Coordinates of C-alpha atoms in Angstrom, one line a residue:
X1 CA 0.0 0.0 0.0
X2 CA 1.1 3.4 -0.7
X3 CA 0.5 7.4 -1.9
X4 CA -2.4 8.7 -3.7
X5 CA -4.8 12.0 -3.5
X6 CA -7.8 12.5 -5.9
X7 CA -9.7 9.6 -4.9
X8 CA -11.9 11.2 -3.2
X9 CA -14.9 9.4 -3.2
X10 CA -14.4 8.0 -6.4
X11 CA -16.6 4.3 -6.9
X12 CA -15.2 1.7 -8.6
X13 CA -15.4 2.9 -12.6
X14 CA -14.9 5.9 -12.0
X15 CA -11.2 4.7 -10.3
X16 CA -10.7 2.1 -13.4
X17 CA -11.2 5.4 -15.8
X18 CA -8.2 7.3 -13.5
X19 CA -5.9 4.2 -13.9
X20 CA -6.7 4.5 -17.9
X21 CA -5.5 8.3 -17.5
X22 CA -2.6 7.3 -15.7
X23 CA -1.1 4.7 -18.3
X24 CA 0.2 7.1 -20.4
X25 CA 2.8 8.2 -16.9
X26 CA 3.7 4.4 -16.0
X27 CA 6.9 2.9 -16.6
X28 CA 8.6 6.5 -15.9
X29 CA 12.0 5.7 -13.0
X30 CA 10.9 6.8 -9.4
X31 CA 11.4 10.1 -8.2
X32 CA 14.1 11.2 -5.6
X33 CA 13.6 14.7 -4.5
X34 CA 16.7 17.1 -3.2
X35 CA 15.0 16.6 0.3
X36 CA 15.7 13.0 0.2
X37 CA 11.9 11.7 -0.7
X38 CA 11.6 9.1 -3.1
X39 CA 8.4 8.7 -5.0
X40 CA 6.8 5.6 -6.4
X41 CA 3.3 4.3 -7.5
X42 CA 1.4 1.4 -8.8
X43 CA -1.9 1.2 -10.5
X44 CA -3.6 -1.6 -11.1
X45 CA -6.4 -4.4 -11.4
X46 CA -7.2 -7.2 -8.9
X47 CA -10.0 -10.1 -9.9
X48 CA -11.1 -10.2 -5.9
X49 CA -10.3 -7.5 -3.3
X50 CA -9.4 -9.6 -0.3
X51 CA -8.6 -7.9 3.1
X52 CA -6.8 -10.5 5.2
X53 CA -8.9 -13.3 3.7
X54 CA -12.3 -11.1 3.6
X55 CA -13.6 -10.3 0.3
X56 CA -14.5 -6.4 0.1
X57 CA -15.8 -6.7 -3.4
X58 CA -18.8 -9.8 -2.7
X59 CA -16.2 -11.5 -5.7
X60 CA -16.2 -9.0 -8.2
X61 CA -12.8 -7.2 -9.6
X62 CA -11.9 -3.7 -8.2
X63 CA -9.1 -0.8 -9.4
X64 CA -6.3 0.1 -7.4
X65 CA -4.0 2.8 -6.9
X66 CA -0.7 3.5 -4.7
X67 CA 1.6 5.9 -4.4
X68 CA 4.4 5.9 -1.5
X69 CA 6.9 8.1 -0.2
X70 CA 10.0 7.1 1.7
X71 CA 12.3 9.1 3.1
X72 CA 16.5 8.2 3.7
X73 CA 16.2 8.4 7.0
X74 CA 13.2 5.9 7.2
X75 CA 10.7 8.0 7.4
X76 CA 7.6 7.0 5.0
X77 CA 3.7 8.3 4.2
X78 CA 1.2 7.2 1.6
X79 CA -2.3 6.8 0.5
X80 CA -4.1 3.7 -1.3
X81 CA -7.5 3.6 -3.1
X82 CA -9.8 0.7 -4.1
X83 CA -13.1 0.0 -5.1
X84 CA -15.1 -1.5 -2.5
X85 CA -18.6 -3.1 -2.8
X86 CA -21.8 -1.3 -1.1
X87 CA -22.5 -4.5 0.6
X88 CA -19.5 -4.2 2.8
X89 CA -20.1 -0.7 3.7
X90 CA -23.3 0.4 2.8
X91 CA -24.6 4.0 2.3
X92 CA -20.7 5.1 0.9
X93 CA -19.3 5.6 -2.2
X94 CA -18.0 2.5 -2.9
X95 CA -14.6 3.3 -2.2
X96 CA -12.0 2.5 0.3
X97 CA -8.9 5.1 0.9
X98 CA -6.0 4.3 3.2
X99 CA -3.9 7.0 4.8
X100 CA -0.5 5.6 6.1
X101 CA 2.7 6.5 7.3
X102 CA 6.0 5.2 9.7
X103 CA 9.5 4.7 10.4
X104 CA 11.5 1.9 9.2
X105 CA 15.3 1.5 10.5
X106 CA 18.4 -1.8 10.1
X107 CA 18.4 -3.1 14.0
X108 CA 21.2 -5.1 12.5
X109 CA 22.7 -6.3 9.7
X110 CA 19.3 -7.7 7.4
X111 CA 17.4 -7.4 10.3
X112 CA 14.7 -4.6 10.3
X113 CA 11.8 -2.7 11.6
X114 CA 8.9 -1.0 11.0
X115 CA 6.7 0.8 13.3
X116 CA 3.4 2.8 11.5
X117 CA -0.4 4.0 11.8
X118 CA -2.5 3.3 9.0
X119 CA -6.3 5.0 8.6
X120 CA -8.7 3.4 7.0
X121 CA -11.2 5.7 5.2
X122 CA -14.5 4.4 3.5
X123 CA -16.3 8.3 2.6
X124 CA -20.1 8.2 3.7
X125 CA -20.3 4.7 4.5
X126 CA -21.9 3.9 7.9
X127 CA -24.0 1.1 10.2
X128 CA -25.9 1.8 13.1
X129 CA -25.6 0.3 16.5
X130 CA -28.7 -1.2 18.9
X131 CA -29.9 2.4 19.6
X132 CA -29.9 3.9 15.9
X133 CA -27.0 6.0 16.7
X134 CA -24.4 6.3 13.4
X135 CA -21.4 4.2 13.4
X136 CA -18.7 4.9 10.8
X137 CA -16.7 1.9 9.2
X138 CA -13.9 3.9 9.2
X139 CA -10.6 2.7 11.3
X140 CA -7.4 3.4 12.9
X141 CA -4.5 0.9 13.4
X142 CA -1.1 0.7 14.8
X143 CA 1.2 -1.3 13.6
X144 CA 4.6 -2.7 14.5
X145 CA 6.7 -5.9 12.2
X146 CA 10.1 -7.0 11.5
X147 CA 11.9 -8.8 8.7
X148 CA 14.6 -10.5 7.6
X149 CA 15.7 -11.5 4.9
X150 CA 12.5 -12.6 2.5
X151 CA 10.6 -13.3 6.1
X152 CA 8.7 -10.8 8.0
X153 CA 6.1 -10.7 11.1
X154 CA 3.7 -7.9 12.0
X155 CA 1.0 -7.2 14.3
X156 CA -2.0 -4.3 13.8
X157 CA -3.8 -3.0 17.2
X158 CA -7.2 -0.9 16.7
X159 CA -7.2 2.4 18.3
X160 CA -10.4 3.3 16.9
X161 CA -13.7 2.9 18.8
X162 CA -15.0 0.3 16.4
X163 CA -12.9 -2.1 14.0
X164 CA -14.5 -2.4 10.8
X165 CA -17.7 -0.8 11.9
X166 CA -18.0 -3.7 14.6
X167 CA -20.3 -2.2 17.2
X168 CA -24.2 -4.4 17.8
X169 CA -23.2 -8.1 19.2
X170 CA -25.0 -10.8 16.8
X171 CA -26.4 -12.2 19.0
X172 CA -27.7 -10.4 22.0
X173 CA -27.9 -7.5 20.1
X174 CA -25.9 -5.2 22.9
X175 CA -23.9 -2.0 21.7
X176 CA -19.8 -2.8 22.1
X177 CA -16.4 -1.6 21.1
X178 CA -14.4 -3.5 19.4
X179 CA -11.8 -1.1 19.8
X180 CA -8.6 -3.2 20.6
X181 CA -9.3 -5.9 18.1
X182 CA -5.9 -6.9 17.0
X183 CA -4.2 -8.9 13.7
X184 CA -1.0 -11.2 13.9
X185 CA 0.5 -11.8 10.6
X186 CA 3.7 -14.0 9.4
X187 CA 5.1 -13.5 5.7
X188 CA 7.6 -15.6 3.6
X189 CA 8.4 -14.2 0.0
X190 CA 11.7 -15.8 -1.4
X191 CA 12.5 -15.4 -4.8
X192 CA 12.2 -19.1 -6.4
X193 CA 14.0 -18.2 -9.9
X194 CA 15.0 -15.0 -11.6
X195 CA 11.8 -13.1 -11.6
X196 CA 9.4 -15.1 -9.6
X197 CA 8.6 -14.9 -5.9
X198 CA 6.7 -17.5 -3.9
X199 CA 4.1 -15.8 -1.5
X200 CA 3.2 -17.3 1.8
X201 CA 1.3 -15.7 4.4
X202 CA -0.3 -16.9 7.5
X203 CA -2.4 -14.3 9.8
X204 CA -5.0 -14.7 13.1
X205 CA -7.9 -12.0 13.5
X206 CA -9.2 -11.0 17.2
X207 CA -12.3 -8.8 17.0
X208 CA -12.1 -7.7 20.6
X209 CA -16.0 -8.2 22.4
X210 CA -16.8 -9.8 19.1
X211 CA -15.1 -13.7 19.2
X212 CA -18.0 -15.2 17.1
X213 CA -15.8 -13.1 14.1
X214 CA -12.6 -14.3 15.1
X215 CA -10.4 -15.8 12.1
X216 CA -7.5 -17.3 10.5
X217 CA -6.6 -16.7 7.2
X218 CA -3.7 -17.9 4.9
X219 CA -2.3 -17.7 1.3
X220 CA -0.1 -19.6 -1.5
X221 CA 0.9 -17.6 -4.3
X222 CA 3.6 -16.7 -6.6
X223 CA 4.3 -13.6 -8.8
X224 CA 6.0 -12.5 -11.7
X225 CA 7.9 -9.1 -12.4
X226 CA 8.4 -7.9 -16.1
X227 CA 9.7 -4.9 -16.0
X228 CA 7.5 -2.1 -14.6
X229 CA 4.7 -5.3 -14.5
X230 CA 3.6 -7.3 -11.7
X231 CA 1.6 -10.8 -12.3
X232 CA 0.6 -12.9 -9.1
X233 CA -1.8 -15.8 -8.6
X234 CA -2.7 -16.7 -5.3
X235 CA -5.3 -19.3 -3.5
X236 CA -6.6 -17.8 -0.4
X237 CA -8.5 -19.2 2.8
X238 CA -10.1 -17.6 5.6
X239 CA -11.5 -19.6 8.1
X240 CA -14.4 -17.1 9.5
X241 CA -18.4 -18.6 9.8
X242 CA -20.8 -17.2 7.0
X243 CA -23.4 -17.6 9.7
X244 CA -24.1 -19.8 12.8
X245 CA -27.5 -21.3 12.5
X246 CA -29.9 -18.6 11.4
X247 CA -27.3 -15.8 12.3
X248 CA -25.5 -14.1 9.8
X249 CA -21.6 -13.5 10.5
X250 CA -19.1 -13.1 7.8
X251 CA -22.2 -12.6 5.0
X252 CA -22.2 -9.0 3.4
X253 CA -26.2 -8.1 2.1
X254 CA -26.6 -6.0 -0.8
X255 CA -29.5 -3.5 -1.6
X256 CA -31.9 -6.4 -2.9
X257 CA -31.7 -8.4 1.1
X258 CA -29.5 -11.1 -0.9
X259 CA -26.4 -12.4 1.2
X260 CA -23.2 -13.7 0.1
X261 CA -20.3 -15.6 2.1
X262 CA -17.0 -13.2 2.0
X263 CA -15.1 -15.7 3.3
X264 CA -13.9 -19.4 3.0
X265 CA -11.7 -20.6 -0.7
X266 CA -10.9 -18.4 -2.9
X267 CA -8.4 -17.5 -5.6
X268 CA -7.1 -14.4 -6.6
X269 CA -5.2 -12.9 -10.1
X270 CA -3.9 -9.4 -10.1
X271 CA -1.4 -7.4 -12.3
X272 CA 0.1 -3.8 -11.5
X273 CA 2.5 -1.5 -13.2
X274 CA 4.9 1.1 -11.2
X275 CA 5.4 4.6 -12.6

């Protein structure tokens, strides 16, 4: 994830018509200011936009933009934009923004860290909780990982009163937080020949007050560079509940009352270029 502005409450064609504008400026070298700032982006196309296993598009193929800027010293800041479906956050514009930013540092030779905040931003979408009250999907993480070499671990704290717009229990209906929730994530990406990366990631979701929602999710994959091109295929599985008897869990409704499981198999194709 990285740098972008304009986004702002663009849906999902809208965004696919700015990443047609853009492909005239990608495959242009990244941009090191006199201050030190290096600037990068992708744009691109996934076939399912999954969020640690969840699909945020009910299976459908979103547009994606990034741009990222990093600092010598460590220091880095950038946005992200993506389609999102209106089942997943109702009443918003179908688009999700991410505002990021953080400190990375060498603790030792190859060994490294990363301490950030990321905000999640979905513009006018909202739930309510048990008393009517408005409750915004938007959320606020912390976030600390290290690495070395192709392997990295990371964990994500909420800070925000609700994760995810988490806020009416499923089952007795009661008004929580789910501030605190909390997501502990393990990575392996070695390069298996010139070009091609294997992709392995492993990661366990705590909604705090909210354990009927509790997951794991995991993912195989490999990708390709070509130049300014990025090709990956992956198989993903998250092991959240669609529903528990006649409760609905991890089922997004659209407009029409019609449910669909975001969770469970699934694979995923996506190809990006940098400019």
């Amino acid at each position: 994830m990285s740098l972008i502005h304009a986004l702002r409450r663009l849906p999902v064609l809208p965004l696919a018509a700015s990443l047609a504008l853009l492909a005239p400026l990608c495959g242009h070298a990244q941009t090191t200011t006199a201050s030190g700032w290096t600037l990068t982006g992708t744009a691109g196309v996934v076939s399912d936009y999954l969020f640690r296993g969840v699909s945020q598009t009910q299976g459908k193929p979103a547009a994606q933009l990034t741009f990222d800027a990093t600092h010598r010293d460590g220091w880095f800041a950038g946005l992200f934009g993506s389609g999102v479906s209106n089942a997943a956050y109702p009443n918003g514009s179908g688009t999700e923004i991410d505002l990021y930013g953080g400190w990375r540092t060498e603790l030792s030779p190859g060994v490294g860290l990363e301490l950030g905040f990321i905000s999640y931003w979905f513009p006018g979408a909202f739930t309510r909780d048990a008393d009517g009250k408005h409750v915004s999907y938007d959320t606020q993480e912390l976030h600390a990982a290290v690495s070395h070499g192709a392997a990295s671990a990371g964990i994500w704290h909420a800070v925000s009163s609700h994760w995810s717009g988490f806020a009416v229990d499923p089952y007795s209906g009661a008004n929580k937080s789910s501030r605190g929730s909390t997501y502990i994530e393990a990575n392996w990406n070695p390069e298996i020949a010139p070009g091609w990366t294997l992709n392995l990631h492993a990661g366990r979701q705590i909604v705090k007050n909210f354990a009927a929602y509790n997951f794991t999710d995991v993912k195989v994959g490999v990708s390709r560079v070509e130049g300014p091109w990025t090709f990956s295929l992956a198989g993903s599985h998250n092991t959240g509940d669609a529903k528990k008897g006649d409760t609905a869990l991890w089922t997004f409704f659209d407009a029409n009352g019609r449910g669909r499981n975001v969770v469970g198999t699934r694979w995923v194709a996506s190809v990006t270029r940098s400019f």
